Amino acid sequence: MHTVAVLALDRVIPFDLSTPIEVFTRTRLPDGRPGYRIRVCAEHPEIDAGVFTLRAPWGLDGLREADTVIVPGTATPAAPLSPAVRDALRTAARNGARIASICSGTFPLAATGLLDGLRATTHWLAAEALADAHPDIDVDADVLYVDNGQLLTSAGAAAGLDLCLHMIRRDYGSAVAAHAARLSVMPLEREGGQAQFIVHDCPPVPRGSALEPLLTWLRENLARDLALADIAAHAGMSTRTLIRRFREQTGSTPLQWLHRARVRQAQHLLETTEHSVERIAAQVGFGSPTAFRDRFKRTTGVSPHAYRRSFGRHRCPGPVPRVGPVRVAGPPG
């Protein structure tokens, strides 16, 4: 049977810890046999999980014979990784174990050096910090998960569920994975990536800066057909000077800033109104619904209709019934 070791580090995020336990424990093969054996492992017997303390039945030796090792996120991702945990993860990798991280669990996995030279992801809020701390890793903040073969990483929270279902499909095929997805009330594959969850606010500009009045005017005139020359004329400067000052104060060009502001306003309208996509396209200044759909999908990774299905005010999810008990394997003897 495939053994999954879930590594509980101090300040582990309970949701990230429970996701692989729930998903893998519920997985059944076509003949009804369980697909996985689960071990919760830790360096010390008691682990601080924030709102409670948990006791792990396995020590780090539980990683030695694991086929898969999961590293859940922690509330302190920048905390130093203990030499014992680092060595246990490296040894598991040398022994051929598949190692996957959930959310900020990418940070301790990155601290082992195993991700150097590879593409990886984490929660979009932490992606910049991961890239700064580990410049040898190609950090992609737009995707739900990255599969490098032996090493896998996922974005925040629910993306860990996407990753677990992906691994089940790798191990046992689509039929088994689809059944596990149904039990989790999840699609086997979600449309789009992590970009759809990013709040696309415009870059902040210090109060009193030379551009502040211009940016206020742009926000108030998103519906207008504004070219670069129009913006420069309103600002009373040449287009060349306008572009230079925009880059200095926002890190963006005027038209890039305008596109982001329009997409953010469109997200707000999709979330809070029942206006048609065509009407919203006009409200935020796109010349045609086609241009709006193209820009929106390039920015968020999903279509306006898909975004509304996920975040529109009409959504009212009901309770999800629990399906059976969860059993976690303890150590022998």
GROMACS .gro file of N, CA and C in nm, residues 161-323:
model
  489
  161LEU      N    1  -0.575   2.071  -0.198
  161LEU     CA    2  -0.671   1.969  -0.240
  161LEU      C    3  -0.654   1.938  -0.388
  162ASP      N    4  -0.634   2.042  -0.469
  162ASP     CA    5  -0.607   2.019  -0.612
  162ASP      C    6  -0.484   1.931  -0.629
  163LEU      N    7  -0.380   1.960  -0.551
  163LEU     CA    8  -0.255   1.885  -0.563
  163LEU      C    9  -0.275   1.740  -0.521
  164CYS      N   10  -0.347   1.717  -0.411
  164CYS     CA   11  -0.369   1.580  -0.365
  164CYS      C   12  -0.446   1.499  -0.470
  165LEU      N   13  -0.550   1.558  -0.529
  165LEU     CA   14  -0.626   1.489  -0.633
  165LEU      C   15  -0.537   1.460  -0.754
  166HIS      N   16  -0.449   1.552  -0.786
  166HIS     CA   17  -0.355   1.530  -0.897
  166HIS      C   18  -0.264   1.410  -0.868
  167MET      N   19  -0.216   1.399  -0.745
  167MET     CA   20  -0.129   1.288  -0.710
  167MET      C   21  -0.205   1.155  -0.712
  168ILE      N   22  -0.331   1.156  -0.668
  168ILE     CA   23  -0.412   1.035  -0.675
  168ILE      C   24  -0.429   0.991  -0.820
  169ARG      N   25  -0.452   1.086  -0.908
  169ARG     CA   26  -0.466   1.052  -1.050
  169ARG      C   27  -0.335   0.995  -1.104
  170ARG      N   28  -0.223   1.049  -1.062
  170ARG     CA   29  -0.093   0.994  -1.104
  170ARG      C   30  -0.077   0.850  -1.054
  171ASP      N   31  -0.121   0.824  -0.931
  171ASP     CA   32  -0.099   0.694  -0.870
  171ASP      C   33  -0.197   0.587  -0.920
  172TYR      N   34  -0.325   0.624  -0.933
  172TYR     CA   35  -0.427   0.523  -0.957
  172TYR      C   36  -0.520   0.551  -1.076
  173GLY      N   37  -0.497   0.660  -1.146
  173GLY     CA   38  -0.578   0.689  -1.263
  173GLY      C   39  -0.694   0.783  -1.235
  174SER      N   40  -0.758   0.828  -1.343
  174SER     CA   41  -0.861   0.931  -1.333
  174SER      C   42  -0.988   0.883  -1.262
  175ALA      N   43  -1.025   0.755  -1.278
  175ALA     CA   44  -1.149   0.708  -1.217
  175ALA      C   45  -1.141   0.714  -1.065
  176VAL      N   46  -1.032   0.666  -1.008
  176VAL     CA   47  -1.014   0.671  -0.863
  176VAL      C   48  -1.006   0.816  -0.816
  177ALA      N   49  -0.933   0.900  -0.890
  177ALA     CA   50  -0.920   1.040  -0.853
  177ALA      C   51  -1.054   1.112  -0.861
  178ALA      N   52  -1.134   1.080  -0.963
  178ALA     CA   53  -1.265   1.144  -0.977
  178ALA      C   54  -1.356   1.108  -0.861
  179HIS      N   55  -1.349   0.983  -0.814
  179HIS     CA   56  -1.430   0.942  -0.698
  179HIS      C   57  -1.386   1.019  -0.573
  180ALA      N   58  -1.253   1.034  -0.555
  180ALA     CA   59  -1.204   1.110  -0.441
  180ALA      C   60  -1.247   1.256  -0.450
  181ALA      N   61  -1.250   1.310  -0.572
  181ALA     CA   62  -1.293   1.448  -0.591
  181ALA      C   63  -1.439   1.466  -0.554
  182ARG      N   64  -1.523   1.369  -0.593
  182ARG     CA   65  -1.665   1.378  -0.560
  182ARG      C   66  -1.686   1.376  -0.409
  183LEU      N   67  -1.612   1.291  -0.338
  183LEU     CA   68  -1.625   1.287  -0.193
  183LEU      C   69  -1.582   1.418  -0.129
  184SER      N   70  -1.489   1.487  -0.193
  184SER     CA   71  -1.441   1.616  -0.142
  184SER      C   72  -1.525   1.733  -0.192
  185VAL      N   73  -1.628   1.703  -0.270
  185VAL     CA   74  -1.714   1.806  -0.331
  185VAL      C   75  -1.626   1.906  -0.407
  186MET      N   76  -1.539   1.853  -0.492
  186MET     CA   77  -1.445   1.934  -0.569
  186MET      C   78  -1.443   1.883  -0.712
  187PRO      N   79  -1.422   1.973  -0.809
  187PRO     CA   80  -1.395   1.923  -0.945
  187PRO      C   81  -1.257   1.861  -0.949
  188LEU      N   82  -1.239   1.763  -1.036
  188LEU     CA   83  -1.107   1.699  -1.047
  188LEU      C   84  -1.005   1.800  -1.097
  189GLU      N   85  -1.047   1.892  -1.183
  189GLU     CA   86  -0.959   2.000  -1.229
  189GLU      C   87  -1.037   2.130  -1.223
  190ARG      N   88  -0.981   2.230  -1.156
  190ARG     CA   89  -1.046   2.361  -1.150
  190ARG      C   90  -1.001   2.446  -1.267
  191GLU      N   91  -1.094   2.526  -1.317
  191GLU     CA   92  -1.061   2.615  -1.427
  191GLU      C   93  -0.970   2.728  -1.378
  192GLY      N   94  -0.869   2.760  -1.459
  192GLY     CA   95  -0.782   2.872  -1.426
  192GLY      C   96  -0.681   2.836  -1.319
  193GLY      N   97  -0.601   2.935  -1.283
  193GLY     CA   98  -0.498   2.914  -1.183
  193GLY      C   99  -0.518   3.006  -1.064
  194GLN      N  100  -0.410   3.035  -0.995
  194GLN     CA  101  -0.415   3.114  -0.873
  194GLN      C  102  -0.443   3.262  -0.902
  195ALA      N  103  -0.417   3.304  -1.027
  195ALA     CA  104  -0.432   3.446  -1.060
  195ALA      C  105  -0.572   3.497  -1.035
  196GLN      N  106  -0.674   3.410  -1.047
  196GLN     CA  107  -0.812   3.455  -1.030
  196GLN      C  108  -0.841   3.498  -0.886
  197PHE      N  109  -0.758   3.456  -0.790
  197PHE     CA  110  -0.782   3.490  -0.651
  197PHE      C  111  -0.703   3.612  -0.605
  198ILE      N  112  -0.612   3.659  -0.690
  198ILE     CA  113  -0.530   3.774  -0.653
  198ILE      C  114  -0.613   3.901  -0.665
  199VAL      N  115  -0.607   3.984  -0.564
  199VAL     CA  116  -0.675   4.113  -0.569
  199VAL      C  117  -0.588   4.207  -0.651
  200HIS      N  118  -0.635   4.244  -0.767
  200HIS     CA  119  -0.554   4.324  -0.859
  200HIS      C  120  -0.571   4.473  -0.831
  201ASP      N  121  -0.530   4.514  -0.714
  201ASP     CA  122  -0.533   4.657  -0.683
  201ASP      C  123  -0.421   4.727  -0.760
  202CYS      N  124  -0.440   4.855  -0.784
  202CYS     CA  125  -0.338   4.932  -0.853
  202CYS      C  126  -0.221   4.957  -0.758
  203PRO      N  127  -0.099   4.972  -0.811
  203PRO     CA  128   0.016   4.995  -0.725
  203PRO      C  129  -0.004   5.118  -0.638
  204PRO      N  130   0.033   5.111  -0.510
  204PRO     CA  131   0.014   5.227  -0.423
  204PRO      C  132   0.104   5.342  -0.463
  205VAL      N  133   0.056   5.463  -0.446
  205VAL     CA  134   0.134   5.583  -0.474
  205VAL      C  135   0.133   5.668  -0.348
  206PRO      N  136   0.249   5.715  -0.302
  206PRO     CA  137   0.251   5.796  -0.179
  206PRO      C  138   0.161   5.918  -0.190
  207ARG      N  139   0.092   5.950  -0.080
  207ARG     CA  140   0.006   6.068  -0.079
  207ARG      C  141   0.092   6.193  -0.104
  208GLY      N  142   0.037   6.282  -0.182
  208GLY     CA  143   0.108   6.405  -0.212
  208GLY      C  144   0.203   6.393  -0.330
  209SER      N  145   0.212   6.275  -0.390
  209SER     CA  146   0.301   6.259  -0.505
  209SER      C  147   0.243   6.334  -0.624
  210ALA      N  148   0.328   6.360  -0.722
  210ALA     CA  149   0.287   6.437  -0.840
  210ALA      C  150   0.179   6.366  -0.919
  211LEU      N  151   0.174   6.232  -0.910
  211LEU     CA  152   0.078   6.156  -0.990
  211LEU      C  153  -0.057   6.137  -0.923
  212GLU      N  154  -0.067   6.170  -0.793
  212GLU     CA  155  -0.191   6.139  -0.722
  212GLU      C  156  -0.315   6.200  -0.787
  213PRO      N  157  -0.315   6.329  -0.825
  213PRO     CA  158  -0.434   6.384  -0.892
  213PRO      C  159  -0.466   6.314  -1.024
  214LEU      N  160  -0.362   6.276  -1.097
  214LEU     CA  161  -0.384   6.209  -1.225
  214LEU      C  162  -0.447   6.071  -1.204
  215LEU      N  163  -0.399   5.997  -1.105
  215LEU     CA  164  -0.454   5.864  -1.080
  215LEU      C  165  -0.599   5.872  -1.034
  216THR      N  166  -0.630   5.972  -0.954
  216THR     CA  167  -0.769   5.993  -0.913
  216THR      C  168  -0.856   6.019  -1.036
  217TRP      N  169  -0.807   6.101  -1.126
  217TRP     CA  170  -0.882   6.130  -1.249
  217TRP      C  171  -0.901   6.005  -1.334
  218LEU      N  172  -0.797   5.922  -1.342
  218LEU     CA  173  -0.807   5.797  -1.419
  218LEU      C  174  -0.913   5.705  -1.359
  219ARG      N  175  -0.913   5.692  -1.226
  219ARG     CA  176  -1.012   5.606  -1.162
  219ARG      C  177  -1.154   5.657  -1.189
  220GLU      N  178  -1.171   5.785  -1.197
  220GLU     CA  179  -1.303   5.843  -1.219
  220GLU      C  180  -1.345   5.839  -1.365
  221ASN      N  181  -1.252   5.804  -1.454
  221ASN     CA  182  -1.280   5.806  -1.597
  221ASN      C  183  -1.247   5.673  -1.666
  222LEU      N  184  -1.263   5.564  -1.592
  222LEU     CA  185  -1.230   5.433  -1.649
  222LEU      C  186  -1.314   5.400  -1.771
  223ALA      N  187  -1.436   5.451  -1.778
  223ALA     CA  188  -1.525   5.417  -1.888
  223ALA      C  189  -1.487   5.487  -2.018
  224ARG      N  190  -1.403   5.589  -2.010
  224ARG     CA  191  -1.366   5.663  -2.131
  224ARG      C  192  -1.262   5.588  -2.213
  225ASP      N  193  -1.265   5.614  -2.343
  225ASP     CA  194  -1.165   5.556  -2.434
  225ASP      C  195  -1.040   5.643  -2.426
  226LEU      N  196  -0.947   5.605  -2.338
  226LEU     CA  197  -0.830   5.688  -2.310
  226LEU      C  198  -0.706   5.631  -2.377
  227ALA      N  199  -0.643   5.711  -2.461
  227ALA     CA  200  -0.515   5.673  -2.520
  227ALA      C  201  -0.403   5.738  -2.438
  228LEU      N  202  -0.281   5.696  -2.463
  228LEU     CA  203  -0.168   5.751  -2.389
  228LEU      C  204  -0.159   5.902  -2.408
  229ALA      N  205  -0.188   5.950  -2.529
  229ALA     CA  206  -0.182   6.093  -2.556
  229ALA      C  207  -0.286   6.169  -2.474
  230ASP      N  208  -0.404   6.108  -2.454
  230ASP     CA  209  -0.509   6.172  -2.374
  230ASP      C  210  -0.464   6.188  -2.229
  231ILE      N  211  -0.402   6.084  -2.176
  231ILE     CA  212  -0.357   6.088  -2.036
  231ILE      C  213  -0.247   6.192  -2.020
  232ALA      N  214  -0.153   6.195  -2.115
  232ALA     CA  215  -0.044   6.293  -2.109
  232ALA      C  216  -0.097   6.435  -2.119
  233ALA      N  217  -0.196   6.456  -2.207
  233ALA     CA  218  -0.252   6.590  -2.223
  233ALA      C  219  -0.319   6.637  -2.094
  234HIS      N  220  -0.393   6.545  -2.028
  234HIS     CA  221  -0.457   6.583  -1.902
  234HIS      C  222  -0.353   6.614  -1.794
  235ALA      N  223  -0.241   6.540  -1.797
  235ALA     CA  224  -0.136   6.560  -1.697
  235ALA      C  225  -0.050   6.682  -1.729
  236GLY      N  226  -0.062   6.735  -1.853
  236GLY     CA  227   0.018   6.851  -1.891
  236GLY      C  228   0.164   6.820  -1.908
  237MET      N  229   0.194   6.703  -1.962
  237MET     CA  230   0.334   6.664  -1.985
  237MET      C  231   0.343   6.581  -2.112
  238SER      N  232   0.462   6.561  -2.161
  238SER     CA  233   0.481   6.479  -2.281
  238SER      C  234   0.459   6.333  -2.247
  239THR      N  235   0.429   6.252  -2.349
  239THR     CA  236   0.410   6.109  -2.323
  239THR      C  237   0.537   6.046  -2.268
  240ARG      N  238   0.651   6.091  -2.314
  240ARG     CA  239   0.779   6.036  -2.267
  240ARG      C  240   0.798   6.064  -2.117
  241THR      N  241   0.770   6.189  -2.077
  241THR     CA  242   0.782   6.225  -1.935
  241THR      C  243   0.680   6.149  -1.852
  242LEU      N  244   0.558   6.136  -1.904
  242LEU     CA  245   0.453   6.064  -1.833
  242LEU      C  246   0.495   5.920  -1.806
  243ILE      N  247   0.546   5.851  -1.909
  243ILE     CA  248   0.588   5.711  -1.892
  243ILE      C  249   0.699   5.701  -1.788
  244ARG      N  250   0.796   5.793  -1.794
  244ARG     CA  251   0.907   5.788  -1.699
  244ARG      C  252   0.858   5.807  -1.556
  245ARG      N  253   0.770   5.905  -1.535
  245ARG     CA  254   0.723   5.930  -1.399
  245ARG      C  255   0.635   5.816  -1.349
  246PHE      N  256   0.557   5.757  -1.437
  246PHE     CA  257   0.476   5.642  -1.397
  246PHE      C  258   0.564   5.528  -1.351
  247ARG      N  259   0.667   5.500  -1.427
  247ARG     CA  260   0.757   5.390  -1.389
  247ARG      C  261   0.824   5.418  -1.256
  248GLU      N  262   0.864   5.543  -1.233
  248GLU     CA  263   0.931   5.579  -1.108
  248GLU      C  264   0.839   5.564  -0.988
  249GLN      N  265   0.712   5.601  -1.004
  249GLN     CA  266   0.622   5.609  -0.889
  249GLN      C  267   0.528   5.490  -0.874
  250THR      N  268   0.506   5.413  -0.981
  250THR     CA  269   0.415   5.298  -0.971
  250THR      C  270   0.479   5.168  -1.015
  251GLY      N  271   0.594   5.174  -1.082
  251GLY     CA  272   0.656   5.052  -1.133
  251GLY      C  273   0.583   4.997  -1.254
  252SER      N  274   0.499   5.079  -1.316
  252SER     CA  275   0.417   5.034  -1.427
  252SER      C  276   0.411   5.145  -1.532
  253THR      N  277   0.354   5.114  -1.649
  253THR     CA  278   0.328   5.216  -1.749
  253THR      C  279   0.186   5.269  -1.730
  254PRO      N  280   0.154   5.384  -1.787
  254PRO     CA  281   0.017   5.436  -1.771
  254PRO      C  282  -0.091   5.340  -1.821
  255LEU      N  283  -0.068   5.279  -1.937
  255LEU     CA  284  -0.171   5.191  -1.991
  255LEU      C  285  -0.180   5.061  -1.912
  256GLN      N  286  -0.067   5.008  -1.862
  256GLN     CA  287  -0.072   4.889  -1.777
  256GLN      C  288  -0.149   4.919  -1.649
  257TRP      N  289  -0.124   5.035  -1.591
  257TRP     CA  290  -0.195   5.076  -1.469
  257TRP      C  291  -0.344   5.086  -1.498
  258LEU      N  292  -0.378   5.145  -1.612
  258LEU     CA  293  -0.518   5.163  -1.649
  258LEU      C  294  -0.587   5.028  -1.669
  259HIS      N  295  -0.519   4.935  -1.736
  259HIS     CA  296  -0.577   4.802  -1.757
  259HIS      C  297  -0.604   4.733  -1.624
  260ARG      N  298  -0.509   4.741  -1.530
  260ARG     CA  299  -0.528   4.678  -1.400
  260ARG      C  300  -0.644   4.741  -1.325
  261ALA      N  301  -0.654   4.874  -1.331
  261ALA     CA  302  -0.765   4.941  -1.264
  261ALA      C  303  -0.899   4.899  -1.325
  262ARG      N  304  -0.903   4.883  -1.457
  262ARG     CA  305  -1.027   4.842  -1.522
  262ARG      C  306  -1.065   4.699  -1.486
  263VAL      N  307  -0.966   4.610  -1.483
  263VAL     CA  308  -0.994   4.472  -1.447
  263VAL      C  309  -1.041   4.464  -1.302
  264ARG      N  310  -0.977   4.539  -1.213
  264ARG     CA  311  -1.019   4.536  -1.072
  264ARG      C  312  -1.163   4.586  -1.058
  265GLN      N  313  -1.198   4.694  -1.130
  265GLN     CA  314  -1.335   4.743  -1.124
  265GLN      C  315  -1.432   4.639  -1.182
  266ALA      N  316  -1.390   4.571  -1.289
  266ALA     CA  317  -1.474   4.467  -1.348
  266ALA      C  318  -1.495   4.353  -1.249
  267GLN      N  319  -1.390   4.314  -1.176
  267GLN     CA  320  -1.406   4.210  -1.074
  267GLN      C  321  -1.511   4.253  -0.971
  268HIS      N  322  -1.503   4.377  -0.928
  268HIS     CA  323  -1.599   4.426  -0.829
  268HIS      C  324  -1.742   4.419  -0.884
  269LEU      N  325  -1.762   4.459  -1.009
  269LEU     CA  326  -1.895   4.456  -1.068
  269LEU      C  327  -1.945   4.313  -1.088
  270LEU      N  328  -1.855   4.222  -1.126
  270LEU     CA  329  -1.894   4.082  -1.142
  270LEU      C  330  -1.933   4.021  -1.008
  271GLU      N  331  -1.867   4.064  -0.901
  271GLU     CA  332  -1.895   4.011  -0.768
  271GLU      C  333  -2.024   4.066  -0.708
  272THR      N  334  -2.057   4.190  -0.741
  272THR     CA  335  -2.162   4.259  -0.666
  272THR      C  336  -2.286   4.296  -0.747
  273THR      N  337  -2.285   4.277  -0.878
  273THR     CA  338  -2.401   4.313  -0.960
  273THR      C  339  -2.440   4.197  -1.050
  274GLU      N  340  -2.556   4.210  -1.110
  274GLU     CA  341  -2.602   4.113  -1.209
  274GLU      C  342  -2.589   4.169  -1.351
  275HIS      N  343  -2.512   4.274  -1.367
  275HIS     CA  344  -2.494   4.334  -1.499
  275HIS      C  345  -2.435   4.232  -1.596
  276SER      N  346  -2.473   4.242  -1.721
  276SER     CA  347  -2.418   4.152  -1.822
  276SER      C  348  -2.271   4.182  -1.845
  277VAL      N  349  -2.201   4.084  -1.900
  277VAL     CA  350  -2.059   4.102  -1.931
  277VAL      C  351  -2.043   4.217  -2.030
  278GLU      N  352  -2.134   4.227  -2.126
  278GLU     CA  353  -2.127   4.334  -2.225
  278GLU      C  354  -2.139   4.472  -2.158
  279ARG      N  355  -2.232   4.482  -2.063
  279ARG     CA  356  -2.250   4.610  -1.994
  279ARG      C  357  -2.128   4.644  -1.909
  280ILE      N  358  -2.074   4.545  -1.841
  280ILE     CA  359  -1.955   4.569  -1.758
  280ILE      C  360  -1.837   4.610  -1.844
  281ALA      N  361  -1.822   4.547  -1.961
  281ALA     CA  362  -1.714   4.584  -2.052
  281ALA      C  363  -1.720   4.732  -2.085
  282ALA      N  364  -1.841   4.782  -2.112
  282ALA     CA  365  -1.857   4.924  -2.143
  282ALA      C  366  -1.834   5.011  -2.020
  283GLN      N  367  -1.879   4.964  -1.903
  283GLN     CA  368  -1.865   5.043  -1.781
  283GLN      C  369  -1.720   5.066  -1.742
  284VAL      N  370  -1.634   4.971  -1.776
  284VAL     CA  371  -1.493   4.984  -1.735
  284VAL      C  372  -1.404   5.026  -1.851
  285GLY      N  373  -1.462   5.062  -1.964
  285GLY     CA  374  -1.384   5.128  -2.068
  285GLY      C  375  -1.322   5.042  -2.175
  286PHE      N  376  -1.370   4.919  -2.191
  286PHE     CA  377  -1.318   4.838  -2.300
  286PHE      C  378  -1.402   4.862  -2.426
  287GLY      N  379  -1.335   4.869  -2.538
  287GLY     CA  380  -1.403   4.903  -2.662
  287GLY      C  381  -1.500   4.799  -2.710
  288SER      N  382  -1.479   4.675  -2.668
  288SER     CA  383  -1.570   4.567  -2.710
  288SER      C  384  -1.570   4.458  -2.605
  289PRO      N  385  -1.678   4.379  -2.597
  289PRO     CA  386  -1.681   4.266  -2.503
  289PRO      C  387  -1.568   4.167  -2.529
  290THR      N  388  -1.531   4.150  -2.656
  290THR     CA  389  -1.422   4.056  -2.689
  290THR      C  390  -1.290   4.103  -2.630
  291ALA      N  391  -1.261   4.232  -2.645
  291ALA     CA  392  -1.137   4.286  -2.587
  291ALA      C  393  -1.138   4.274  -2.435
  292PHE      N  394  -1.255   4.298  -2.375
  292PHE     CA  395  -1.268   4.285  -2.230
  292PHE      C  396  -1.242   4.142  -2.186
  293ARG      N  397  -1.306   4.044  -2.252
  293ARG     CA  398  -1.288   3.904  -2.213
  293ARG      C  399  -1.142   3.863  -2.225
  294ASP      N  400  -1.076   3.907  -2.332
  294ASP     CA  401  -0.936   3.870  -2.354
  294ASP      C  402  -0.848   3.929  -2.245
  295ARG      N  403  -0.864   4.057  -2.214
  295ARG     CA  404  -0.781   4.120  -2.111
  295ARG      C  405  -0.811   4.061  -1.973
  296PHE      N  406  -0.938   4.037  -1.944
  296PHE     CA  407  -0.976   3.982  -1.814
  296PHE      C  408  -0.914   3.844  -1.794
  297LYS      N  409  -0.921   3.759  -1.897
  297LYS     CA  410  -0.866   3.624  -1.883
  297LYS      C  411  -0.715   3.626  -1.875
  298ARG      N  412  -0.649   3.716  -1.949
  298ARG     CA  413  -0.504   3.725  -1.940
  298ARG      C  414  -0.460   3.771  -1.801
  299THR      N  415  -0.541   3.853  -1.735
  299THR     CA  416  -0.506   3.904  -1.603
  299THR      C  417  -0.539   3.806  -1.492
  300THR      N  418  -0.657   3.745  -1.499
  300THR     CA  419  -0.704   3.660  -1.389
  300THR      C  420  -0.691   3.511  -1.414
  301GLY      N  421  -0.676   3.472  -1.541
  301GLY     CA  422  -0.664   3.330  -1.573
  301GLY      C  423  -0.796   3.262  -1.602
  302VAL      N  424  -0.908   3.332  -1.584
  302VAL     CA  425  -1.040   3.274  -1.611
  302VAL      C  426  -1.124   3.376  -1.687
  303SER      N  427  -1.233   3.329  -1.744
  303SER     CA  428  -1.324   3.418  -1.815
  303SER      C  429  -1.408   3.498  -1.716
  304PRO      N  430  -1.469   3.610  -1.759
  304PRO     CA  431  -1.560   3.683  -1.668
  304PRO      C  432  -1.674   3.596  -1.616
  305HIS      N  433  -1.730   3.510  -1.702
  305HIS     CA  434  -1.840   3.423  -1.657
  305HIS      C  435  -1.792   3.325  -1.549
  306ALA      N  436  -1.674   3.267  -1.569
  306ALA     CA  437  -1.620   3.174  -1.470
  306ALA      C  438  -1.591   3.246  -1.339
  307TYR      N  439  -1.539   3.367  -1.348
  307TYR     CA  440  -1.512   3.445  -1.227
  307TYR      C  441  -1.641   3.472  -1.150
  308ARG      N  442  -1.746   3.509  -1.222
  308ARG     CA  443  -1.873   3.537  -1.156
  308ARG      C  444  -1.929   3.411  -1.091
  309ARG      N  445  -1.914   3.296  -1.157
  309ARG     CA  446  -1.963   3.170  -1.096
  309ARG      C  447  -1.894   3.144  -0.963
  310SER      N  448  -1.767   3.180  -0.955
  310SER     CA  449  -1.691   3.154  -0.832
  310SER      C  450  -1.714   3.257  -0.723
  311PHE      N  451  -1.729   3.384  -0.763
  311PHE     CA  452  -1.727   3.491  -0.663
  311PHE      C  453  -1.850   3.581  -0.664
  312GLY      N  454  -1.945   3.555  -0.754
  312GLY     CA  455  -2.063   3.641  -0.761
  312GLY      C  456  -2.149   3.631  -0.636
  313ARG      N  457  -2.227   3.736  -0.610
  313ARG     CA  458  -2.304   3.743  -0.486
  313ARG      C  459  -2.416   3.639  -0.482
  314HIS      N  460  -2.451   3.579  -0.598
  314HIS     CA  461  -2.560   3.481  -0.600
  314HIS      C  462  -2.520   3.349  -0.538
  315ARG      N  463  -2.387   3.330  -0.517
  315ARG     CA  464  -2.342   3.202  -0.461
  315ARG      C  465  -2.379   3.194  -0.314
  316CYS      N  466  -2.438   3.081  -0.276
  316CYS     CA  467  -2.476   3.059  -0.135
  316CYS      C  468  -2.455   2.912  -0.103
  317PRO      N  469  -2.330   2.873  -0.077
  317PRO     CA  470  -2.302   2.731  -0.057
  317PRO      C  471  -2.369   2.677   0.068
  318GLY      N  472  -2.420   2.557   0.057
  318GLY     CA  473  -2.483   2.493   0.171
  318GLY      C  474  -2.385   2.405   0.247
  319PRO      N  475  -2.428   2.345   0.357
  319PRO     CA  476  -2.338   2.260   0.435
  319PRO      C  477  -2.301   2.133   0.359
  320VAL      N  478  -2.178   2.087   0.382
  320VAL     CA  479  -2.130   1.965   0.318
  320VAL      C  480  -2.128   1.855   0.422
  321PRO      N  481  -2.202   1.746   0.401
  321PRO     CA  482  -2.207   1.640   0.502
  321PRO      C  483  -2.074   1.568   0.514
  322ARG      N  484  -2.042   1.525   0.632
  322ARG     CA  485  -1.921   1.448   0.654
  322ARG      C  486  -1.944   1.306   0.606
  323VAL      N  487  -1.841   1.248   0.543
  323VAL     CA  488  -1.856   1.113   0.486
  323VAL      C  489  -1.760   1.020   0.559
   0.00000   0.00000   0.00000
